[in-house]
XYZ file of C-alpha atoms in Angstrom:
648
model
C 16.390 38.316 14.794
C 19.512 36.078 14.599
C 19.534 32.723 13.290
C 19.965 29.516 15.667
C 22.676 27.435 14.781
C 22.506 23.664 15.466
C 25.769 24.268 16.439
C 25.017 26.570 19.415
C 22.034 24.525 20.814
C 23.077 20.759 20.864
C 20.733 20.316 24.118
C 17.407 21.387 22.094
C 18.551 19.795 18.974
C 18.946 16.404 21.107
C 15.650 17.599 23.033
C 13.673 18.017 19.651
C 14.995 14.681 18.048
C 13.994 12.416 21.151
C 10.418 14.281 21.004
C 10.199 13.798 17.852
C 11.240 10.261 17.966
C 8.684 9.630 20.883
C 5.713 11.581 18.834
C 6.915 9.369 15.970
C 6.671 6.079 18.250
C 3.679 7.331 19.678
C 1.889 7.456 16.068
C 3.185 4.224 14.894
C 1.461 2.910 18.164
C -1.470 4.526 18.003
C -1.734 3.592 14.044
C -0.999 0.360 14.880
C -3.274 -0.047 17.964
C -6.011 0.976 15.303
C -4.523 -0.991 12.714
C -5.542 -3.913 15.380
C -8.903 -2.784 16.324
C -9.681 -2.816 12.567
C -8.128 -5.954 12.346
C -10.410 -7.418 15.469
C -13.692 -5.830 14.110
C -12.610 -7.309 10.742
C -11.568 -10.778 12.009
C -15.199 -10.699 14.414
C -17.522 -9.466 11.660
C -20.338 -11.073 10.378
C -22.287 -10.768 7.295
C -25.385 -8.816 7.283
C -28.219 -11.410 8.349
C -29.662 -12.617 5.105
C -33.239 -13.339 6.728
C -33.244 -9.334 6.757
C -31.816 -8.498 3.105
C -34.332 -8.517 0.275
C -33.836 -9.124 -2.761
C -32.674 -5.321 -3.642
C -29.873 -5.556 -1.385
C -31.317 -3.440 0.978
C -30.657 -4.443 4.837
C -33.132 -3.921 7.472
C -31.621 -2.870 10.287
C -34.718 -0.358 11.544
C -37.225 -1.774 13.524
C -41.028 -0.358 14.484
C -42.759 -1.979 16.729
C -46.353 -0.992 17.271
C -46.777 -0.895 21.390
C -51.143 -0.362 20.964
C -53.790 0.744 18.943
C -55.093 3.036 21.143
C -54.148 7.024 21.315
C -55.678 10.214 23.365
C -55.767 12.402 19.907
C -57.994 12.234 17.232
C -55.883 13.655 14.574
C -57.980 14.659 10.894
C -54.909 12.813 9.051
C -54.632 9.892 11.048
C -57.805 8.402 11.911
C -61.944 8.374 11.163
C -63.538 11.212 13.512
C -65.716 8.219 14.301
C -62.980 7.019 15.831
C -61.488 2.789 14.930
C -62.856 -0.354 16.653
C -60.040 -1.935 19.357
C -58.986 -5.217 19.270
C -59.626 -7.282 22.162
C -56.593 -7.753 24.098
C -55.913 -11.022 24.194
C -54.757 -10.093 20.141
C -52.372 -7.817 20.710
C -48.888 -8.059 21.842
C -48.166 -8.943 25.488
C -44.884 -7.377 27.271
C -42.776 -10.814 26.763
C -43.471 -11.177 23.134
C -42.711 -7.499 22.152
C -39.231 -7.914 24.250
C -38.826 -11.887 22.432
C -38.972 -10.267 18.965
C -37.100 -7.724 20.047
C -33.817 -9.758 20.926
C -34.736 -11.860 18.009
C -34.417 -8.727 15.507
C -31.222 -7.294 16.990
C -29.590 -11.288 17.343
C -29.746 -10.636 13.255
C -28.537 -6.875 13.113
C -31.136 -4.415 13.779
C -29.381 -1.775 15.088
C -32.751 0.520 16.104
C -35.874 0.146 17.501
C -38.589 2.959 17.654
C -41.350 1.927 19.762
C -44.884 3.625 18.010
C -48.622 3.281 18.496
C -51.635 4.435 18.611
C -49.399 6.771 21.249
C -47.380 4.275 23.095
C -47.083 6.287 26.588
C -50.936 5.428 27.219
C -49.522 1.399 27.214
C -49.305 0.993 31.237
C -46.207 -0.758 31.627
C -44.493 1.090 28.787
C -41.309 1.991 31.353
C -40.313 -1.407 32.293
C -40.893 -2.665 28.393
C -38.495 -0.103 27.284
C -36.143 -1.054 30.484
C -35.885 -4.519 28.849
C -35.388 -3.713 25.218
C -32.847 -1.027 26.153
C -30.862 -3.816 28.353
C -30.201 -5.319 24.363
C -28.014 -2.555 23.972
C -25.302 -4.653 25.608
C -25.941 -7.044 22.480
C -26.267 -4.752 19.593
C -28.790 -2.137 19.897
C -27.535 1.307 19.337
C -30.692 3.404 19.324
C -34.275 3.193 21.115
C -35.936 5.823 20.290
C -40.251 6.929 20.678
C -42.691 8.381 18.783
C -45.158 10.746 20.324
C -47.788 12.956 20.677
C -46.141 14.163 23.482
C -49.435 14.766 25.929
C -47.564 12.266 28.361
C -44.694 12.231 27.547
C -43.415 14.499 30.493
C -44.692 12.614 33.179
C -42.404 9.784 31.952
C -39.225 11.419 30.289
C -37.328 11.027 33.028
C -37.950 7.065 33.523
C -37.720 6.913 29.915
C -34.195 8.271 29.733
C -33.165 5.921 32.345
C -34.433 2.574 29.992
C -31.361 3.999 27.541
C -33.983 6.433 25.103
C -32.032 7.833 22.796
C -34.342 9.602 20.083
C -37.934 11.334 20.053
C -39.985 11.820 17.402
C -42.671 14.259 18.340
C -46.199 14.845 16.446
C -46.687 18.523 16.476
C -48.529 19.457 13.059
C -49.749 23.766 14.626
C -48.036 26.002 17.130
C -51.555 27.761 17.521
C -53.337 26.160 20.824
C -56.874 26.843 19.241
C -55.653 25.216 15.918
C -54.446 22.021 17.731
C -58.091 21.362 19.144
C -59.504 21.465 15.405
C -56.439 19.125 14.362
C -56.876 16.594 16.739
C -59.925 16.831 18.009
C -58.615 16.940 21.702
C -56.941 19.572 23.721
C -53.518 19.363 25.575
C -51.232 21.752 23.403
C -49.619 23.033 26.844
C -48.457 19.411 27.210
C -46.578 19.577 24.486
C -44.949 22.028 24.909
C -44.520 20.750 27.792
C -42.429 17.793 26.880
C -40.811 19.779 24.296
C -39.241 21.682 26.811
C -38.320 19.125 29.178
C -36.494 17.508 26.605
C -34.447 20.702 26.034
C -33.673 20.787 29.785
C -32.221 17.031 30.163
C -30.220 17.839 26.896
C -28.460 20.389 29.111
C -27.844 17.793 31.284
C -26.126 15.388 28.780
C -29.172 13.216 28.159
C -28.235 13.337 24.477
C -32.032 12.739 23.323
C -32.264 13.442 19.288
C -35.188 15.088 19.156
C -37.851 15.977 15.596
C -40.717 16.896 15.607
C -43.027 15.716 12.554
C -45.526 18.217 11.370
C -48.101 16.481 8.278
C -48.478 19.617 6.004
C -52.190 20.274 4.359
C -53.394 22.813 2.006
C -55.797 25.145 3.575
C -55.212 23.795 7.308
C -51.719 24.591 8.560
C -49.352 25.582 5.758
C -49.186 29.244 6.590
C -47.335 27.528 9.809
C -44.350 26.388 8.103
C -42.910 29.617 9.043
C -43.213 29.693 12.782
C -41.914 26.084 12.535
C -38.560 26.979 10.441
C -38.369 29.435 13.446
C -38.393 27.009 16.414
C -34.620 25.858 15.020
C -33.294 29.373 15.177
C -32.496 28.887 18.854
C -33.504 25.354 19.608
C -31.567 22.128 18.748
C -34.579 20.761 16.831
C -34.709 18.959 13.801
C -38.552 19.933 12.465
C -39.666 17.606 9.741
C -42.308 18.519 7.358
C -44.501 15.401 5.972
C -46.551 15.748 2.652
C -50.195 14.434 3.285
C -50.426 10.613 3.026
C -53.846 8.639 2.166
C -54.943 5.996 5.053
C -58.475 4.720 4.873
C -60.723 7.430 6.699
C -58.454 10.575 6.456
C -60.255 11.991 3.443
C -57.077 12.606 1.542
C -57.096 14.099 -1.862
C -54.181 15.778 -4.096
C -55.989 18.554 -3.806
C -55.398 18.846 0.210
C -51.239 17.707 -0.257
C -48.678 20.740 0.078
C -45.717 18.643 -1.867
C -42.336 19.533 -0.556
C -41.571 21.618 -3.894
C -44.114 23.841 -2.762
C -42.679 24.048 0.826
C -38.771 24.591 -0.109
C -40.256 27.673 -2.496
C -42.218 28.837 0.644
C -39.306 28.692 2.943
C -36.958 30.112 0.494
C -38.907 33.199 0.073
C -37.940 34.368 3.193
C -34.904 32.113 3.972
C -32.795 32.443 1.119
C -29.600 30.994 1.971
C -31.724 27.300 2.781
C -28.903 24.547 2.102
C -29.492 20.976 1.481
C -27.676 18.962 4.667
C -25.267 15.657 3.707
C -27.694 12.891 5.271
C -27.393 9.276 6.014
C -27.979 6.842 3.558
C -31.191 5.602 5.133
C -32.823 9.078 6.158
C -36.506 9.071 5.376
C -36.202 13.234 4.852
C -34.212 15.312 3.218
C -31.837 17.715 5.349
C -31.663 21.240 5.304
C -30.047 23.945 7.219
C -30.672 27.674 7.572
C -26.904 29.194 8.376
C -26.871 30.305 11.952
C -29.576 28.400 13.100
C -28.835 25.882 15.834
C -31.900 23.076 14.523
C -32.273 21.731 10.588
C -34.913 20.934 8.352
C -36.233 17.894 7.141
C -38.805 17.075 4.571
C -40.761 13.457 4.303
C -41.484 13.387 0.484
C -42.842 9.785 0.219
C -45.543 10.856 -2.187
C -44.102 13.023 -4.545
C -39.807 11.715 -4.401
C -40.352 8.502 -2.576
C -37.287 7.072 -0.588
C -37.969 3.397 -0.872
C -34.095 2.647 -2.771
C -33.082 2.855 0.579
C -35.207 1.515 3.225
C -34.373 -0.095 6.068
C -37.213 -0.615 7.944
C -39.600 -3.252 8.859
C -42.913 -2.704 11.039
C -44.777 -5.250 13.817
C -48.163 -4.112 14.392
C -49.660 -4.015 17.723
C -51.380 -7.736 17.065
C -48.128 -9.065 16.012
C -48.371 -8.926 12.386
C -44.598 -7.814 9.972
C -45.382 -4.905 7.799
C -42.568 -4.463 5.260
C -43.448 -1.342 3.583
C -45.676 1.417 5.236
C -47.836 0.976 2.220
C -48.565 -2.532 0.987
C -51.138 -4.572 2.311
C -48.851 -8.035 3.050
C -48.499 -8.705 6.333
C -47.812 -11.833 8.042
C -48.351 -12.631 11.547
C -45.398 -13.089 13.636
C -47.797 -13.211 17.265
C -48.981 -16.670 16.069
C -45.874 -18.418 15.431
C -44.572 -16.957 18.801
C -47.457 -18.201 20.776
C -47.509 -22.143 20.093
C -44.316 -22.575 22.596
C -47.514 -21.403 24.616
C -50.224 -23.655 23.310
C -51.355 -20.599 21.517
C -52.293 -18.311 24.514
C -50.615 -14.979 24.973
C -47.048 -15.234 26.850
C -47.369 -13.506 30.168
C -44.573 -12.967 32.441
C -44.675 -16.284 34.262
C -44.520 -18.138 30.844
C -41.495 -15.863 29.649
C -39.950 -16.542 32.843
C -40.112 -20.088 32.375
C -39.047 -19.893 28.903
C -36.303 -18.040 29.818
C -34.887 -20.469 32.488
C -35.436 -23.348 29.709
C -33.067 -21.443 27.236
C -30.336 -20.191 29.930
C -30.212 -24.278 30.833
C -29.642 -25.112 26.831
C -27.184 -22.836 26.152
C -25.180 -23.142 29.159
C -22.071 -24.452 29.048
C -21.991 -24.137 25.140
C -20.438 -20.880 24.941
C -18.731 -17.959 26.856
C -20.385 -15.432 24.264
C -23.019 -13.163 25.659
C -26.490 -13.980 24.408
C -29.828 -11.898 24.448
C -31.632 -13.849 27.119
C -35.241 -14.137 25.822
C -35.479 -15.163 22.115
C -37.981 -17.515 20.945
C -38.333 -20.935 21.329
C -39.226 -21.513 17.786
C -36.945 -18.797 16.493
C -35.904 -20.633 13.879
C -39.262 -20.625 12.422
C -39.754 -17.443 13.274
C -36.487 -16.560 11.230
C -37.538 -18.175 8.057
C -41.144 -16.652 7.961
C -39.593 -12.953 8.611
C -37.064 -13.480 5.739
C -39.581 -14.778 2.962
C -41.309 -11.838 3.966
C -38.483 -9.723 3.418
C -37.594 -10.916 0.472
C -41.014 -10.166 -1.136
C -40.721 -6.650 -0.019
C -40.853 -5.106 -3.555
C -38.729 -2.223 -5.009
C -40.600 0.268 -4.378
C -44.316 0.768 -3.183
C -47.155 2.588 -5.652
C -47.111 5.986 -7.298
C -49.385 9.232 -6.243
C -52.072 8.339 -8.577
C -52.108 4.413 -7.180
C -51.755 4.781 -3.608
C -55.291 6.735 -3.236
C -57.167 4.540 -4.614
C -55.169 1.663 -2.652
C -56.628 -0.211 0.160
C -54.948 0.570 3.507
C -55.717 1.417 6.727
C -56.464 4.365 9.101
C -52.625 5.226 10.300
C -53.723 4.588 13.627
C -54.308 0.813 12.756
C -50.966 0.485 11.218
C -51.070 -1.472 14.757
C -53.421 -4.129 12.534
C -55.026 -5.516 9.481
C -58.589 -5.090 9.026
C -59.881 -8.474 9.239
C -57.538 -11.050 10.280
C -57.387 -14.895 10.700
C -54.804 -16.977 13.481
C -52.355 -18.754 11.757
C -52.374 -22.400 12.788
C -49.450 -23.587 14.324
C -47.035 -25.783 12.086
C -43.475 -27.356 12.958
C -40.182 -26.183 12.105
C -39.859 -25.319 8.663
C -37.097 -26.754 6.229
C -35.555 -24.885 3.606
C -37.841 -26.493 0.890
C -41.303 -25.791 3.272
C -40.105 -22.231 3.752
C -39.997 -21.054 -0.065
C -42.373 -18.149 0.809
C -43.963 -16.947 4.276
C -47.629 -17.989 5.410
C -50.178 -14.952 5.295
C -52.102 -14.082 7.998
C -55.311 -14.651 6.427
C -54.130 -18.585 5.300
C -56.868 -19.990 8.033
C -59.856 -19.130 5.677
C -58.564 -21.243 2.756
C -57.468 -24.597 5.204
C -60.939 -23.769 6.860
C -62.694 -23.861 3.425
C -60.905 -27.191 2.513
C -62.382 -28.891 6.335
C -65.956 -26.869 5.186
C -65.622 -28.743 1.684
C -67.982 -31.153 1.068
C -65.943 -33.747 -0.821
C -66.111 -37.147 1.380
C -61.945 -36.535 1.449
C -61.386 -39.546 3.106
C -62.494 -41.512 0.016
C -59.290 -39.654 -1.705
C -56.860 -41.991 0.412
C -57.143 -44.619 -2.321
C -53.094 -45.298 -2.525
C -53.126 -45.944 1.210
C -50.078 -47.613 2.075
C -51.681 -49.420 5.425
C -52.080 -52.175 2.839
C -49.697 -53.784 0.339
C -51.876 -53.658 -3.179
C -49.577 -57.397 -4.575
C -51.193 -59.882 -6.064
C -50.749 -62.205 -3.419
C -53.090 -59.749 -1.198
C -55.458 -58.609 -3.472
C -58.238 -59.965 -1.384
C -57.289 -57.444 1.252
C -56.687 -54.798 -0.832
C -60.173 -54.488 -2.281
C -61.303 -53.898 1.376
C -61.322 -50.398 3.262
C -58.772 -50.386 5.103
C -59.930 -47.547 7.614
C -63.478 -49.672 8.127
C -63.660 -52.537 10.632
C -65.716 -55.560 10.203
C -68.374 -54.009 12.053
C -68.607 -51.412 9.583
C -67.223 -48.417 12.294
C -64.296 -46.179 10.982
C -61.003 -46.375 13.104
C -57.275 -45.940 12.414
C -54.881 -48.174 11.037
C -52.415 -49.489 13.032
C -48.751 -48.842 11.387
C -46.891 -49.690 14.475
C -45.369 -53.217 12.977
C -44.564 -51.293 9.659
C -40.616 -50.618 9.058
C -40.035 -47.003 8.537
C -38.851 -46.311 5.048
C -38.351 -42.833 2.379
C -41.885 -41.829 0.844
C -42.723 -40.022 -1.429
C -46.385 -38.803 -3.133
C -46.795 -36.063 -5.835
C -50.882 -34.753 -6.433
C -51.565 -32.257 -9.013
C -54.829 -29.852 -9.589
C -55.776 -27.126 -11.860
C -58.079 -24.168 -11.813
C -58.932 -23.696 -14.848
C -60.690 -19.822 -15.845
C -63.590 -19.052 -17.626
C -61.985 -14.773 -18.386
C -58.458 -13.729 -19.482
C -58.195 -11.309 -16.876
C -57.435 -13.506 -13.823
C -54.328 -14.838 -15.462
C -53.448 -11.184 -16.702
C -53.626 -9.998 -12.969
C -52.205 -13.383 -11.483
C -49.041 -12.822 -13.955
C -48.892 -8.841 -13.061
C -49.298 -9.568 -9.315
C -52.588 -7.145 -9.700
C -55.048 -8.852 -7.496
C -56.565 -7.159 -5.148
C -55.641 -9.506 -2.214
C -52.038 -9.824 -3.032
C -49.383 -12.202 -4.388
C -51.695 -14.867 -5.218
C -49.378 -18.054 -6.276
C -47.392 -17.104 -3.198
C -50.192 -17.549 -0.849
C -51.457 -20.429 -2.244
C -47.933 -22.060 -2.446
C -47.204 -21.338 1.277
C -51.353 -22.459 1.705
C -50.334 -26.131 0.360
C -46.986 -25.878 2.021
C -49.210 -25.701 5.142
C -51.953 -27.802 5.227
C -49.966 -30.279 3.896
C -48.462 -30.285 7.456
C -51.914 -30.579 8.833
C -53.265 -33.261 6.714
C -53.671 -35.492 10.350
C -55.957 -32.022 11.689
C -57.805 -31.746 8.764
C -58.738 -35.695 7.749
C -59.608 -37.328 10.900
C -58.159 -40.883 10.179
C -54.684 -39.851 8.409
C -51.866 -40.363 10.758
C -49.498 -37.352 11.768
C -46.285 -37.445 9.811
C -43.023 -35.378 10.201
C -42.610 -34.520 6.700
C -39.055 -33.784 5.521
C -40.296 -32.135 2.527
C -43.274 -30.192 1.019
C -42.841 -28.329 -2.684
C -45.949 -26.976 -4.115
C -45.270 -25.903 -8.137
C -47.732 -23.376 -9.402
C -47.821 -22.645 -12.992
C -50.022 -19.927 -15.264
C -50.843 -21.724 -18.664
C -52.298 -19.554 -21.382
C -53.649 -21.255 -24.492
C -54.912 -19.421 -27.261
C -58.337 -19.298 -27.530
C -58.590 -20.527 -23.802
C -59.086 -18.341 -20.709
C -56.321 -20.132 -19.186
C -55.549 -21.789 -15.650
C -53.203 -22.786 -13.133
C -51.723 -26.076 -13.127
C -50.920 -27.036 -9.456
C -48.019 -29.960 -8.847
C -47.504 -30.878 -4.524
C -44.982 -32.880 -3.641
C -44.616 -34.229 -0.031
C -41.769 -36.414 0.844
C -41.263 -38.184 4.507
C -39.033 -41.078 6.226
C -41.829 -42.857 7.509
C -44.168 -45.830 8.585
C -47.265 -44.357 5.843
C -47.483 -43.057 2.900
C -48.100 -39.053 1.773
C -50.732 -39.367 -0.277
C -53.070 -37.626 1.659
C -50.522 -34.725 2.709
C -49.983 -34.273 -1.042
C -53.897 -34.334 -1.449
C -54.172 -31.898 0.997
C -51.524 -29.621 -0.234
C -52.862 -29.589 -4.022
C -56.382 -29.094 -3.021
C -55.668 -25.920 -0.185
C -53.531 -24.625 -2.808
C -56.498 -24.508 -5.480
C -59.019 -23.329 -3.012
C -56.474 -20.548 -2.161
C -56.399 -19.147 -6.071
C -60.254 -19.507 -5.931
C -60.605 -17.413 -2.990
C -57.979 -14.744 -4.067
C -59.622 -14.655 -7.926
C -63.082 -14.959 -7.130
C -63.926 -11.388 -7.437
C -62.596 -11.466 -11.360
C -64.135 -14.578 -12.319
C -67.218 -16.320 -10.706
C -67.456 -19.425 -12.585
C -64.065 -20.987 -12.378
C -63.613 -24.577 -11.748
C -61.130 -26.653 -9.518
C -60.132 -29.702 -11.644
C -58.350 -33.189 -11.803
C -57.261 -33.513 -8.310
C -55.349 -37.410 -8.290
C -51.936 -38.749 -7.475
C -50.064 -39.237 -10.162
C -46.697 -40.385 -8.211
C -46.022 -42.225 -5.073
C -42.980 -44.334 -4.194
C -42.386 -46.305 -0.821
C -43.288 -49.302 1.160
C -44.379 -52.627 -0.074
C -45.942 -51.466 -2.801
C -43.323 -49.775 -4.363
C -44.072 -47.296 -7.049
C -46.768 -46.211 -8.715
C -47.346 -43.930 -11.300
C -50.801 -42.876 -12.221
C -52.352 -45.545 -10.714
C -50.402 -48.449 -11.843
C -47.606 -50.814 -10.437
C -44.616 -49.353 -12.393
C -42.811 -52.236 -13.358
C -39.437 -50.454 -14.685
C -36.359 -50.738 -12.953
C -36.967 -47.617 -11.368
C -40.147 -48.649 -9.505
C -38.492 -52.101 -8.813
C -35.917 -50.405 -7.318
């Protein structure tokens, strides 16, 4: 073949340069168009919301969100046979509230939301709740995605896919109809199947559904199905995810009945060989595997035996409202209570949403051009700093095989809500200092024991600040100043009084009559949890409702409320906690009382949480020892300090 000479073919050559020149001009556009959309994203990204980092680093951008307790299966793994006691409904989670969190969770950065039960297609108006948590995809939201049994699920697929569903996680634990009926005590394996299917079919059609289905793997009950299972991906585009046997109260679990994923890649490998381990995301829960030629993958859920909590991302709202931060601990917090005093602590139904809505689109117009989630919470500020003290006590990871059985948690099914729970009352807007760690669910008991008490508190209010204690009214100041001269109790009038900083400090102690409750409180062992945290966030709280709980204190916005807990352990002692509560206000009265308050709840917190390890502790030394502002000036321990600094 002879050889073209650039001579001989000027035309081409000139052809070939100007392509070349326009290819070249074409890829320093298109480099440079990217170079500016990287530049944009850059210049218009924020950091990572810190009220959904922990401690570890690790960013929650995952979101479950428990839609009921109820479900039409009765699955051996997941709940008693007896079957679980409901909540009423007036506990659990209206329509408006779910959607509220929602857009408050994906204002900070969650990215996905997987709506869960119970089995969330028996909620009634589960189509039009999805319809408005897919509409935050225009702020955010990249995935909503459903876990299933799947019974119902194709009755509503189609609606579903409409609301923006983008993922499916099916329940599916036997391909054998008769099997299903022992395994969840129900029939309906056509269903199913069913759904399965139909899924399939609008995947044809570009529906672009992700779907697994999650089969819990037992010794002795389905493991000879692993098989048939690994088969369903040979033509189907199914990821099938095998789960190692978890312990939840009432499922009867015992090592003896787990088949750990060791056990199932030797199984599979016997007759799949050429099994590979699949490149995953960072913040898979299972491990990917792929068969070559097969269409579907593997995955396996090893949170017993090679847990995955390094990287987790996820964060849980039961059905009643209440943030679960790991699948396994027993924390929880509830996030229905704080949501419901914009409401006067009724459940938000859709005219009260409504209204709230209109209130927030009248705020925020006008401020900016920026497209906001219409719907977020009132109070979401509050609401913000309770979710990320509860984040950031999410621990490292949660406890080992040999821990978690003997652990106290709850059927799976009532991952939708604590046992026994208590409302939280409703507080104001917490400052940085109030919101050092996030009020328990259960805090009601210990402000209830403190109004059950039978100490006359109103005798406490001895450094009242209705009265100036000088010299030159000492005749007044031996009198009671919430007495009148008939003898009938009433409420001082501050109204003439110039409004000026306060401050009060009141300490406590428990003191212990064992070494063990100071062993546990320092290993964070208790059986009821984190026990100076809840009794810190305890005197953080009832400090603000010091005018609630003592009928003749008047109510004060506080600017400030610290509550110092310290474990002291003398030799030869048993030890105790020493209790400091500082409350600090601009006002026209004193904080005595909140300070009081806040010592005392703390203390009867710690007694409640350590009761079960030591019977005959005592709660002692509960006085002021500081307050400053007002006529009176300072006073420490009782007495007029004369220094400069109390002068001044």
């Amino acid at each position: 073949m002879p050889r073209l000479s650039v001579r001989h073919h000027p035309i081409s050559v000139r052809r070939v340069a100007t392509a070349a020149i326009t290819a070249s001009q074409s890829t320093t556009q298109a480099n440079a168009s990217r170079r500016t959309a990287r530049q944009e994203l850059v210049k218009d990204a924020r950091p990572f919301s810190d009220f959904l980092t922990d401690t570890f680093d690790r960013q929650h951008d995952y979101l479950r969100i428990s839609l009921t307790e109820r479900c039409n299966l009765r699955c051996v793994y997941c709940m008693p046979e007896e079957g679980v006691p409901l909540s009423p409904q007036r506990e659990l989670l209206t329509t408006p509230e779910i959607v509220m969190l929602s857009s408050l969770f994906v204002s900070q950065g969650v990215t996905k939301i997987r709506l869960t039960g119970g089995e969330p297609t028996v909620r009634r108006d589960i189509l039009p709740l999805m319809k408005q948590i897919g509409a935050l995809q225009r702020h955010g939201l990249r995935e909503l995605c459903l876990t299933t049994n799947g019974i119902a699920l194709h009755r509503k697929l189609d609606g579903m896919v409409e609301t923006g569903l983008t993922g499916v996680n099916l329940s599916l634990d036997t391909l054998d109809p008769w099997q299903f009926q022992i395994m969840t005590r129900r029939k309906g394996f056509d269903a199913v199947i069913k759904s399965i299917d139909k899924i399939l079919e609008l995947n044809k059609h570009g529906a672009g559904i992700k779907l697994k289905i999650n089969s819990v793997v037992m010794r002795g009950i389905n493991e000879r199905e692993i098989i048939p299972f690994v088969e369903m991906t040979r033509e189907k585009d199914i990821e099938v995810r095998f789960i190692e046997y978890m312990p939840f109260d009432g499922n009867k679990w015992n090592k003896g009945k787990m088949f750990s994923y060791a056990e199932m890649l030797d199984l599979i490998r016997e007759k799949y060989p050429a099994l590979e381990r699949v490149q995953g995301h960072k913040n898979d829960t299972s491990k990917t595997y792929k068969i070559p030629g097969f269409t579907g993958s593997l995955g396996f859920i090893t949170s017993m035996t090679h847990n995955f909590c390094g990287t987790c991302n996820r964060l849980r709202i039961t059905s009643d409202g209440n943030l679960k931060v790991c699948l396994f601990g027993n924390a929880e917090v509830s996030l229905r209570d704080i949501l419901r005093q914009s409401n006067n602590g009724d459940p938000i139904d859709e005219a009260a949403f409504e209204a709230m809505k209109q209130v927030e689109m009248d705020r925020r117009q006008g401020l900016s051009d920026a497209p906001t989630p219409v719907g977020l919470a009132p109070n979401e500020e509050e609401l913000l700093n309770v979710i990320g003290l509860a984040v950031k006590r999410k621990k490292a990871k949660h406890a080992g095989i040999g821990e978690l059985e003997h652990m106290k948690n709850r059927p799976m099914i009532l991952i939708a809500r604590p046992q026994k729970t208590y409302p939280l009352p409703r507080w104001g807007p917490l400052t940085d200092t109030m919101s050092q760690v996030a009020p328990p669910s259960h805090i009601m008991s210990q402000i209830s024991a403190l109004c059950r008490s039978r100490v006359p508190l109103q005798q406490l209010r001895r450094f009242s600040t209705s009265r100036p204690l000088d010299t030159s009214r000492q005749e007044e100041a031996n009198k009671l100043t919430h007495v009148s001269g008939s003898g009938s109790a009433h409420m001082v009038s501050i109204s003439d009084k110039t409004s000026t900083n306060r401050v009060a400090k009141a300490v406590c102690c428990v003191q212990f009559t064992n070494k063990i409750a100071c062993q546990l409180i320092r290993e964070n062992q208790m059986k009821k949890g984190d026990v100076l945290g809840v009794a810190r966030v305890a005197g953080i709280m009832a400090a603000k409702k010091t005018s609630d709980l003592i009928p003749l204190c008047h109510p004060i916005a506080l600017s400030k409320v610290t509550v110092d807990l310290e474990v002291v352990e003398d030799d030869g002692h048993a030890g105790r906690i020493d209790i400091a509560a500082t409350v600090a206000c601009e006002g026209k009265t004193g904080v005595e009382m909140e300070a009081l308050t806040a010592a005392s709840t703390a203390a009867l917190t710690i007694y409640d949480m350590c009761k079960a390890v030591d019977k005959r502790m005592t709660i002692d030394g509960l006085k002021v020892v500081l307050k400053e502002g007002g006529k009176s000036g300072r006073w420490v321990d009782g007495l007029a300090d004369s220094s400069p600094m109390g002068k001044g």
